Short mmCIF file of C-alpha atoms and ligand atoms in Angstrom, two decimals:
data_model
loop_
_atom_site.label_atom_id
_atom_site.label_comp_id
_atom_site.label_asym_id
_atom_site.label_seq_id
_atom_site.Cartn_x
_atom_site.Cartn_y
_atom_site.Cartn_z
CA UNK A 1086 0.00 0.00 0.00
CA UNK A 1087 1.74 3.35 -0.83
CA UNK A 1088 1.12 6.09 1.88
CA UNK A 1089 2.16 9.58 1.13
CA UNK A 1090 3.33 12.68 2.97
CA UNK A 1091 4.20 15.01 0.88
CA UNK A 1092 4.34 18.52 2.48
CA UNK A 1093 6.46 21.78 0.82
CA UNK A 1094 8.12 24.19 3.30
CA UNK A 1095 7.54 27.71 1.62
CA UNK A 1096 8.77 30.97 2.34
CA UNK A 1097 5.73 33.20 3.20
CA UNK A 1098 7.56 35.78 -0.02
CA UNK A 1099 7.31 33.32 -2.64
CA UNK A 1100 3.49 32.87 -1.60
CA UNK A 1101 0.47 34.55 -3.28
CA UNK A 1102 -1.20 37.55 -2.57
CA UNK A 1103 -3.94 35.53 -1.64
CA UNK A 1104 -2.04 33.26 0.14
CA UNK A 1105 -0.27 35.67 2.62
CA UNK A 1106 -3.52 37.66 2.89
CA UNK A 1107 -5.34 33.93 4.28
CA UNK A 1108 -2.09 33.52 6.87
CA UNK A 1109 -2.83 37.04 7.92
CA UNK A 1110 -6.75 36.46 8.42
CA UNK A 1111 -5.24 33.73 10.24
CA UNK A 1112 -3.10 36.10 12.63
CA UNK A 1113 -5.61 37.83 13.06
CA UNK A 1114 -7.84 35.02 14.53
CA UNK A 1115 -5.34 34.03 16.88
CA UNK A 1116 -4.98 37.41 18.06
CA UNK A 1117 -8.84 37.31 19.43
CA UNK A 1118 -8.22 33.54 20.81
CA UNK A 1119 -9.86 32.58 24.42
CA UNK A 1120 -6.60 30.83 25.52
CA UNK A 1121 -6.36 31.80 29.32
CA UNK A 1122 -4.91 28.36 30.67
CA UNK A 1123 -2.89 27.06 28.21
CA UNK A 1124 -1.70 31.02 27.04
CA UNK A 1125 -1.12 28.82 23.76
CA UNK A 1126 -3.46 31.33 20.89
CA UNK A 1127 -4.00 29.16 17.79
CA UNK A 1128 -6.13 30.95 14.83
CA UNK A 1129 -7.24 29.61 11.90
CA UNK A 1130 -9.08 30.98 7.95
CA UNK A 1131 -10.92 28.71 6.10
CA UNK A 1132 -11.57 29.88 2.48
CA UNK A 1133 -14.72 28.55 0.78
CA UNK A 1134 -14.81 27.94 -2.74
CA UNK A 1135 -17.06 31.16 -3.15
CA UNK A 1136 -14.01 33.28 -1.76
CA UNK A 1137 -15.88 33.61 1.51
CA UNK A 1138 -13.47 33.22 4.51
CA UNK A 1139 -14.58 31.95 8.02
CA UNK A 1140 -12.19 32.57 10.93
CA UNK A 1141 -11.86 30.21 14.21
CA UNK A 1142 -9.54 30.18 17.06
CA UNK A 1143 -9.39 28.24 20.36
CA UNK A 1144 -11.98 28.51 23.23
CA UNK A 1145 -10.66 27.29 25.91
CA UNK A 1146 -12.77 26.66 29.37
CA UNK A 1147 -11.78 25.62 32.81
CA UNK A 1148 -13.36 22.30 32.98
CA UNK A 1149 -10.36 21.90 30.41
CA UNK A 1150 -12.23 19.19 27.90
CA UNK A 1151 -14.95 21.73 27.40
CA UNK A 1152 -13.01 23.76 25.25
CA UNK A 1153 -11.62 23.37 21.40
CA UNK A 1154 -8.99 24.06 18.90
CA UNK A 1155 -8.48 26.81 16.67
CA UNK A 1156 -8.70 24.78 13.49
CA UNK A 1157 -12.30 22.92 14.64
CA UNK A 1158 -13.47 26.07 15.36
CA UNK A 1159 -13.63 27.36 11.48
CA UNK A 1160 -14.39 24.35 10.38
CA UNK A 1161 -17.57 23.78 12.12
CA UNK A 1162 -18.34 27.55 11.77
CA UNK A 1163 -18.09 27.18 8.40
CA UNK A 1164 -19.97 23.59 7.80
CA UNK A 1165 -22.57 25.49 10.37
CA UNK A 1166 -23.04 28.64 7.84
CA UNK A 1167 -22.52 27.65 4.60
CA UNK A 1168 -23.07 23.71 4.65
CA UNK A 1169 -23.68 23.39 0.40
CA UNK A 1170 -19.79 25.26 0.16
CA UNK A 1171 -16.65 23.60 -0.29
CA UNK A 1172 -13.43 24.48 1.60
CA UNK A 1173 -10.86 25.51 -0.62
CA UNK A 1174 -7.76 25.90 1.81
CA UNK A 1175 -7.29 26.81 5.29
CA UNK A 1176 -4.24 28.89 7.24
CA UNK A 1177 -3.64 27.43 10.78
CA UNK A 1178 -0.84 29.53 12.69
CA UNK A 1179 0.55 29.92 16.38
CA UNK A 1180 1.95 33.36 16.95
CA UNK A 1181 2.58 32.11 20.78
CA UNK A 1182 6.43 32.06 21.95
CA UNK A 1183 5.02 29.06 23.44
CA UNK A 1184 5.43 27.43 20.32
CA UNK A 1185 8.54 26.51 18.25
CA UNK A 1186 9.03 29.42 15.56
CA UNK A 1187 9.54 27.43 12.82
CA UNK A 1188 6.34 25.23 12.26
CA UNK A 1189 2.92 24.78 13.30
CA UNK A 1190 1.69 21.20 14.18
CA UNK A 1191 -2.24 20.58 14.44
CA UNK A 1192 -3.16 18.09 16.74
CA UNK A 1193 -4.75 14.37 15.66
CA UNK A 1194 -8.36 15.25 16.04
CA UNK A 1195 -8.21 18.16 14.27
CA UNK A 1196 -6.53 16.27 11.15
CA UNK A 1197 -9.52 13.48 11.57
CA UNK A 1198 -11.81 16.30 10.92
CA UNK A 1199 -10.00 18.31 7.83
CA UNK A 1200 -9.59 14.51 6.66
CA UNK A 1201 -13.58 14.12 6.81
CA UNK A 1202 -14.56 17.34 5.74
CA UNK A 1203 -12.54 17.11 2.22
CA UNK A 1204 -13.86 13.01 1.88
CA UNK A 1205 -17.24 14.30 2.58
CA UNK A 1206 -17.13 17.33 -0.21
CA UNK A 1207 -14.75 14.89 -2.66
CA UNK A 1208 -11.73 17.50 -2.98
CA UNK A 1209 -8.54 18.18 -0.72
CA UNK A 1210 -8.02 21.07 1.09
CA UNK A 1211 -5.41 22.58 0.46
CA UNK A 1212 -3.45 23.64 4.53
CA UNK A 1213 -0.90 26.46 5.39
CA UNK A 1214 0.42 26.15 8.16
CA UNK A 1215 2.76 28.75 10.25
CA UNK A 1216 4.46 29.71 13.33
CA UNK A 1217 6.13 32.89 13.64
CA UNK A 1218 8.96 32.28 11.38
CA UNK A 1219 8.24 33.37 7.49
CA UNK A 1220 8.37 29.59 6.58
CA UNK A 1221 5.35 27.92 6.10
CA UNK A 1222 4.53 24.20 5.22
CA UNK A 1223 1.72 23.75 2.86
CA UNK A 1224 0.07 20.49 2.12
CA UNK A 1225 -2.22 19.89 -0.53
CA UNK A 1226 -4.16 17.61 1.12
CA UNK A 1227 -5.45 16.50 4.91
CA UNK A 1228 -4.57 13.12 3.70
CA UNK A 1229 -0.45 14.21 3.46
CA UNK A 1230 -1.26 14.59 7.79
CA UNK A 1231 -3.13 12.05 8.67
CA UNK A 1232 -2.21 8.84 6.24
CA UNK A 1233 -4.38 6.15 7.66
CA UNK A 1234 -7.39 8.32 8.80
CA UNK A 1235 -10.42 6.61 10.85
CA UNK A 1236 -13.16 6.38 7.97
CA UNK A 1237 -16.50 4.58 6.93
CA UNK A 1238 -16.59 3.30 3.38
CA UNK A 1239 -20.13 1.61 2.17
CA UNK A 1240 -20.91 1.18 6.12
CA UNK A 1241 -17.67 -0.40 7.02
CA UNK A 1242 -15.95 1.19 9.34
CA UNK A 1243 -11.91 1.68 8.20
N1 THU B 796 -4.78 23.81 20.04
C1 THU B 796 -5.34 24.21 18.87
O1 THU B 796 -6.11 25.18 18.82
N2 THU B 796 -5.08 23.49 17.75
C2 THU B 796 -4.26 22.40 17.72
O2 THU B 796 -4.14 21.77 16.69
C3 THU B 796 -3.50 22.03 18.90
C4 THU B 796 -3.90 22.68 20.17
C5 THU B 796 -5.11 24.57 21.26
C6 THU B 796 -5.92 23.78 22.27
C7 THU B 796 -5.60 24.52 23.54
O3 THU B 796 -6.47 25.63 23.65
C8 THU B 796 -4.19 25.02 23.33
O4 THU B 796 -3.94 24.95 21.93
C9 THU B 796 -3.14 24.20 24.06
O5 THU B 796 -3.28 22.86 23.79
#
């Protein structure tokens, strides 16, 4: 069985317009993050197909489970407000000096759900992701993250 995991690691310069301008969206998110325990701000931009972006961040809570990450956050906004649109890309970025500066790492169950959402609308999604250096790894698919995702196929679970 051949598994891949290909990822690029781009310098944010040699990005779009519309590229940089997502990441920034996502900056912005992060910047309004609830992250009082952890002081760990994640944000994240999902762009729909339409152009439309939708911006999440963590929410954190003191009975710690309660809360969720940055990444889940736009994605369920987004499935929530426009459920017929497909996600074209999404930027996920950690500006926190709690995090290493080079690279941004979502967690498992937020690559089980990018993995869903693009099997469930038939296309990738195409993922930026950044700390606070200017590099940033882009994947063009949840698939490159999470090789061996948790899935259904014809009601068989996978
Ligand atoms: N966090 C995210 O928002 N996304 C991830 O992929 C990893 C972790 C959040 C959850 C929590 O609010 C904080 O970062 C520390 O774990």
């Amino acid at each position: 069985m051949a598994v891949t995991c290909e990822v690029a690691l781009i310098n944010s310069q040699n990005l779009s317009k519309g590229e940089v301008e997502l990441l920034g969206k996502a900056h912005e998110a992060a910047a309004n993050a609830y992250a009082p325990y952890s002081g760990f701000q994640v944000g994240a931009a999902v762009r729909l197909k339409s152009g439309t972006v939708v911006l999440g961040n963590n929410q954190e809570n003191i009975a710690y489970p309660s809360g969720l990450c940055g990444e889940r956050v736009a994605v369920f906004a987004a499935g929530a407000q426009f459920p017929e649109e497909e996600i074209e890309s999404i930027a996920i970025v950690s500006p926190s000096p709690l995090a290493v500066p080079d690279a941004f790492m979502p967690c498992g169950s937020c690559r089980q759900v990018l993995r869903e959402a693009e099997l469930r609308q038939k296309t990738p999604i195409k993922i930026y992701l950044q700390a606070r250096d200017e590099v940033v790894m882009v994947s063009k698919s949840a698939s490159n993250l999470l090789p061996f995702s948790f899935t259904i196929q014809n009601g068989v679970f996978k």
